[in-house]
């Protein structure tokens, strides 16, 4: 039975949920942008940022409300967008997209995650400094372009919050709005390989492979249809790519949990 068929039981409910998620996400996005516009008048990315955030929360009229609204609506938007992408991936709805629309959805989702990260840094507490240092260390492990790339996103020293402030408040929201407007047995066999792979390097390789496989999904089926592939073979290739994406995600999750909890 075709997963895209609307005649099967429960299809109308699933289609209704799939159509509701983007609308809820846009509502959360507009709430996040509105509250962010209010907070931007009081936030200063220089000096004692943590004290500035506390002043916004305690001294600015309704500052605590706008801060909590900004945080909650931003988190809700990313969660709804992630569910929307997973739903379309699971039901293979990307086959119905025009060329480039699925890629815009994935890129906008990545930008949303980085926007959350920059917002986490802008709090100015100890966790923010730790997160910035971890990001700089991971980016610095990229061969040849690691250090320039890390300085492109975060500047060390007193200007630590300046670039995240620019990205979080100006560049990333504009890019996201533009993109939205346009849309365990196996681990035992490769444990020796995982031990030889540094965790910091794996944090670069596995997400890159994951994004690469996700982005080429629509082109695989369209190229297979043009080249005269049989439907059975094309289905095997498509399903194989699906399971490869799931496998890469599980490997990365396993390696991350292993480094966080099992290794000293």
Tab-separated table of C-alpha atoms in Angstrom:
chain	number	residue	atom	x	y	z
A	1	UNK	CA	0.000	0.000	0.000
A	2	UNK	CA	1.358	3.401	-0.955
A	3	UNK	CA	2.231	5.579	2.009
A	4	UNK	CA	1.204	8.666	0.065
A	5	UNK	CA	-2.297	7.381	-0.634
A	6	UNK	CA	-5.116	9.320	1.024
A	7	UNK	CA	-7.546	6.377	0.784
A	8	UNK	CA	-5.906	4.243	3.440
A	9	UNK	CA	-7.216	4.308	7.064
A	10	UNK	CA	-5.964	7.259	9.071
A	11	UNK	CA	-4.563	9.042	6.015
A	12	UNK	CA	-6.815	12.073	6.432
A	13	UNK	CA	-5.698	12.479	10.040
A	14	UNK	CA	-2.015	12.240	9.114
A	15	UNK	CA	-2.451	14.688	6.225
A	16	UNK	CA	-4.233	17.091	8.579
A	17	UNK	CA	-1.424	16.872	11.122
A	18	UNK	CA	1.201	17.369	8.390
A	19	UNK	CA	-0.624	20.468	7.180
A	20	UNK	CA	-1.027	21.864	10.711
A	21	UNK	CA	2.632	21.591	11.736
A	22	UNK	CA	3.925	24.351	9.386
A	23	UNK	CA	1.150	26.710	10.494
A	24	UNK	CA	1.928	26.158	14.159
A	25	UNK	CA	5.620	26.563	13.382
A	26	UNK	CA	5.045	29.894	11.633
A	27	UNK	CA	2.967	31.118	14.582
A	28	UNK	CA	5.782	30.176	16.968
A	29	UNK	CA	8.315	31.856	14.654
A	30	UNK	CA	6.405	35.143	14.595
A	31	UNK	CA	6.079	35.094	18.392
A	32	UNK	CA	9.822	34.478	18.630
A	33	UNK	CA	10.604	37.341	16.229
A	34	UNK	CA	8.244	39.736	18.014
A	35	UNK	CA	9.678	39.016	21.459
A	36	UNK	CA	13.198	39.176	20.018
A	37	UNK	CA	12.536	42.641	18.594
A	38	UNK	CA	11.524	43.795	22.072
A	39	UNK	CA	14.602	42.285	23.743
A	40	UNK	CA	17.033	43.635	21.152
A	41	UNK	CA	16.484	47.197	22.405
A	42	UNK	CA	17.829	46.299	25.865
A	43	UNK	CA	20.486	43.675	25.172
A	44	UNK	CA	24.138	44.791	24.972
A	45	UNK	CA	26.682	42.286	23.560
A	46	UNK	CA	29.595	44.064	25.272
A	47	UNK	CA	30.695	44.228	28.889
A	48	UNK	CA	29.015	42.137	31.565
A	49	UNK	CA	26.452	40.293	29.466
A	50	UNK	CA	25.170	38.149	32.321
A	51	UNK	CA	24.360	41.233	34.403
A	52	UNK	CA	22.657	42.784	31.390
A	53	UNK	CA	20.429	39.703	31.008
A	54	UNK	CA	19.551	39.858	34.710
A	55	UNK	CA	18.626	43.542	34.343
A	56	UNK	CA	16.355	42.709	31.417
A	57	UNK	CA	14.667	40.016	33.494
A	58	UNK	CA	14.215	42.062	36.684
A	59	UNK	CA	14.226	45.785	35.780
A	60	UNK	CA	12.738	46.060	32.290
A	61	UNK	CA	8.905	46.150	32.364
A	62	UNK	CA	7.653	42.686	31.432
A	63	UNK	CA	11.219	41.753	30.539
A	64	UNK	CA	10.889	38.356	32.175
A	65	UNK	CA	7.751	37.666	30.126
A	66	UNK	CA	9.316	38.573	26.782
A	67	UNK	CA	12.441	36.588	27.600
A	68	UNK	CA	10.465	33.469	28.491
A	69	UNK	CA	8.224	33.959	25.457
A	70	UNK	CA	11.263	34.276	23.195
A	71	UNK	CA	12.849	31.148	24.648
A	72	UNK	CA	9.686	29.018	24.581
A	73	UNK	CA	8.542	30.069	21.102
A	74	UNK	CA	12.019	29.516	19.654
A	75	UNK	CA	12.232	26.034	21.140
A	76	UNK	CA	8.705	25.219	19.963
A	77	UNK	CA	9.462	26.403	16.433
A	78	UNK	CA	12.548	24.208	16.122
A	79	UNK	CA	10.733	21.176	17.576
A	80	UNK	CA	7.791	21.584	15.190
A	81	UNK	CA	10.120	22.084	12.248
A	82	UNK	CA	12.088	18.970	13.174
A	83	UNK	CA	8.877	16.925	13.465
A	84	UNK	CA	7.772	18.301	10.096
A	85	UNK	CA	11.043	17.249	8.441
A	86	UNK	CA	10.984	13.786	10.045
A	87	UNK	CA	7.352	13.313	9.011
A	88	UNK	CA	8.114	14.149	5.375
A	89	UNK	CA	11.205	11.947	5.457
A	90	UNK	CA	9.270	9.016	6.903
A	91	UNK	CA	6.402	9.344	4.417
A	92	UNK	CA	8.779	10.131	1.532
A	93	UNK	CA	6.867	13.285	0.683
A	94	UNK	CA	10.061	14.886	-0.637
A	95	UNK	CA	9.303	13.061	-3.893
A	96	UNK	CA	6.462	15.531	-4.468
A	97	UNK	CA	8.662	18.591	-3.865
A	98	UNK	CA	10.054	20.750	-6.675
A	99	UNK	CA	13.822	20.594	-7.101
A	100	UNK	CA	15.565	22.326	-4.203
A	101	UNK	CA	12.613	22.601	-1.812
A	102	UNK	CA	13.658	19.643	0.350
A	103	UNK	CA	17.214	21.020	0.493
A	104	UNK	CA	15.921	24.400	1.633
A	105	UNK	CA	13.998	22.686	4.421
A	106	UNK	CA	17.119	20.859	5.627
A	107	UNK	CA	19.298	23.970	5.410
A	108	UNK	CA	16.734	26.050	7.296
A	109	UNK	CA	16.572	23.356	9.995
A	110	UNK	CA	20.374	23.481	10.356
A	111	UNK	CA	20.231	27.275	10.595
A	112	UNK	CA	17.568	26.982	13.299
A	113	UNK	CA	19.811	24.730	15.370
A	114	UNK	CA	22.701	27.176	15.012
A	115	UNK	CA	20.369	30.041	15.955
A	116	UNK	CA	19.465	28.165	19.142
A	117	UNK	CA	23.159	27.675	19.835
A	118	UNK	CA	23.951	31.382	19.416
A	119	UNK	CA	21.028	32.259	21.670
A	120	UNK	CA	22.405	29.878	24.286
A	121	UNK	CA	25.765	31.671	24.093
A	122	UNK	CA	24.154	35.098	24.447
A	123	UNK	CA	22.945	34.276	27.980
A	124	UNK	CA	26.436	35.079	29.238
A	125	UNK	CA	26.628	32.490	32.034
A	126	UNK	CA	29.256	29.798	32.616
A	127	UNK	CA	27.491	27.295	30.360
A	128	UNK	CA	27.681	29.828	27.534
A	129	UNK	CA	31.459	30.087	27.824
A	130	UNK	CA	31.784	26.295	27.934
A	131	UNK	CA	29.585	25.929	24.842
A	132	UNK	CA	31.617	28.528	22.952
A	133	UNK	CA	34.874	26.804	23.880
A	134	UNK	CA	33.542	23.395	22.807
A	135	UNK	CA	32.405	24.839	19.480
A	136	UNK	CA	35.795	26.444	18.858
A	137	UNK	CA	37.598	23.198	19.731
A	138	UNK	CA	35.415	21.121	17.391
A	139	UNK	CA	35.710	23.615	14.544
A	140	UNK	CA	39.452	23.903	15.136
A	141	UNK	CA	39.893	20.183	14.409
A	142	UNK	CA	38.866	20.643	10.773
A	143	UNK	CA	42.067	20.388	8.696
A	144	UNK	CA	43.426	23.563	7.082
A	145	UNK	CA	40.344	25.753	7.599
A	146	UNK	CA	39.576	24.935	11.232
A	147	UNK	CA	40.883	28.019	13.019
A	148	UNK	CA	39.698	30.592	10.428
A	149	UNK	CA	36.290	28.894	10.399
A	150	UNK	CA	35.972	29.031	14.181
A	151	UNK	CA	36.877	32.734	14.202
A	152	UNK	CA	34.260	33.333	11.540
A	153	UNK	CA	31.548	32.335	14.014
A	154	UNK	CA	32.993	33.143	17.451
A	155	UNK	CA	35.707	35.613	18.394
A	156	UNK	CA	37.752	34.797	21.516
A	157	UNK	CA	38.329	37.335	24.252
A	158	UNK	CA	36.181	40.343	25.109
A	159	UNK	CA	34.329	40.223	21.775
A	160	UNK	CA	33.028	36.708	22.407
A	161	UNK	CA	29.355	37.706	22.189
A	162	UNK	CA	29.593	40.140	19.275
A	163	UNK	CA	29.468	37.716	16.322
A	164	UNK	CA	26.836	35.416	17.907
A	165	UNK	CA	24.782	38.566	18.536
A	166	UNK	CA	24.983	39.583	14.867
A	167	UNK	CA	24.128	36.090	13.660
A	168	UNK	CA	21.317	35.528	16.160
A	169	UNK	CA	19.625	38.909	15.771
A	170	UNK	CA	20.162	39.803	12.118
A	171	UNK	CA	21.711	37.349	9.642
A	172	UNK	CA	20.176	34.021	10.703
A	173	UNK	CA	16.545	35.224	11.082
A	174	UNK	CA	16.674	36.789	7.614
A	175	UNK	CA	18.102	33.600	6.090
A	176	UNK	CA	15.561	31.399	7.878
A	177	UNK	CA	12.654	33.574	6.733
A	178	UNK	CA	13.953	33.482	3.163
A	179	UNK	CA	14.372	29.699	3.151
A	180	UNK	CA	10.978	29.123	4.749
A	181	UNK	CA	9.318	31.389	2.287
A	182	UNK	CA	10.765	29.521	-0.685
A	183	UNK	CA	10.746	25.387	2.084
A	184	UNK	CA	23.244	-3.057	18.639
A	185	UNK	CA	24.920	-6.108	16.929
A	186	UNK	CA	26.275	-3.907	14.282
A	187	UNK	CA	28.160	-1.783	16.823
A	188	UNK	CA	30.089	-4.823	18.021
A	189	UNK	CA	31.449	-5.471	14.540
A	190	UNK	CA	32.842	-1.943	14.094
A	191	UNK	CA	33.858	-1.143	17.663
A	192	UNK	CA	37.553	-1.231	16.742
A	193	UNK	CA	36.919	1.365	14.034
A	194	UNK	CA	35.019	3.607	16.426
A	195	UNK	CA	37.849	3.446	18.954
A	196	UNK	CA	40.385	4.650	16.383
A	197	UNK	CA	38.174	7.560	15.280
A	198	UNK	CA	38.554	10.706	17.420
A	199	UNK	CA	35.298	11.988	18.860
A	200	UNK	CA	35.932	15.551	17.673
A	201	UNK	CA	36.582	14.360	14.124
A	202	UNK	CA	33.533	12.102	14.247
A	203	UNK	CA	31.489	15.142	15.222
A	204	UNK	CA	32.402	16.587	11.820
A	205	UNK	CA	32.315	13.484	9.606
A	206	UNK	CA	29.028	11.913	10.703
A	207	UNK	CA	26.872	15.080	10.489
A	208	UNK	CA	28.402	15.827	7.074
A	209	UNK	CA	27.561	12.320	5.819
A	210	UNK	CA	24.090	12.565	7.327
A	211	UNK	CA	23.349	15.893	5.644
A	212	UNK	CA	24.821	14.705	2.351
A	213	UNK	CA	22.589	11.632	2.236
A	214	UNK	CA	19.495	13.607	3.229
A	215	UNK	CA	20.091	16.306	0.620
A	216	UNK	CA	20.540	13.916	-2.319
A	217	UNK	CA	17.411	11.871	-1.551
A	218	UNK	CA	15.141	13.560	-4.134
A	219	UNK	CA	17.818	13.434	-6.838
A	220	UNK	CA	18.306	9.681	-6.412
A	221	UNK	CA	14.725	8.853	-7.286
A	222	UNK	CA	14.467	11.423	-10.078
A	223	UNK	CA	17.752	10.290	-11.619
A	224	UNK	CA	16.659	6.671	-11.335
A	225	UNK	CA	13.386	7.416	-13.101
A	226	UNK	CA	15.104	9.233	-15.967
A	227	UNK	CA	17.728	6.518	-16.483
A	228	UNK	CA	15.098	3.792	-16.905
A	229	UNK	CA	15.583	1.991	-13.588
A	230	UNK	CA	12.945	-0.555	-12.796
A	231	UNK	CA	10.663	0.395	-9.926
A	232	UNK	CA	11.862	-2.540	-7.848
A	233	UNK	CA	15.527	-1.570	-8.213
A	234	UNK	CA	14.766	2.080	-7.595
A	235	UNK	CA	12.874	1.141	-4.450
A	236	UNK	CA	15.862	-0.892	-3.248
A	237	UNK	CA	18.243	2.041	-3.838
A	238	UNK	CA	15.885	4.504	-2.145
A	239	UNK	CA	15.285	2.268	0.865
A	240	UNK	CA	19.000	1.561	1.104
A	241	UNK	CA	19.694	5.289	1.268
A	242	UNK	CA	17.001	5.671	3.939
A	243	UNK	CA	18.583	2.996	6.104
A	244	UNK	CA	22.035	4.496	5.497
A	245	UNK	CA	20.776	7.802	6.910
A	246	UNK	CA	19.328	6.041	9.955
A	247	UNK	CA	22.570	4.083	10.403
A	248	UNK	CA	24.748	7.205	10.267
A	249	UNK	CA	22.513	8.874	12.852
A	250	UNK	CA	22.675	5.843	15.166
A	251	UNK	CA	26.452	5.615	14.814
A	252	UNK	CA	26.874	9.270	15.687
A	253	UNK	CA	24.488	8.973	18.647
A	254	UNK	CA	26.294	5.851	19.871
A	255	UNK	CA	29.701	7.507	19.588
A	256	UNK	CA	28.491	10.643	21.363
A	257	UNK	CA	26.927	8.702	24.247
A	258	UNK	CA	30.011	6.514	24.484
A	259	UNK	CA	32.249	9.559	24.843
A	260	UNK	CA	29.897	11.240	27.322
A	261	UNK	CA	29.111	8.371	29.697
A	262	UNK	CA	31.381	5.379	29.155
A	263	UNK	CA	34.835	6.812	28.636
A	264	UNK	CA	36.695	8.380	31.590
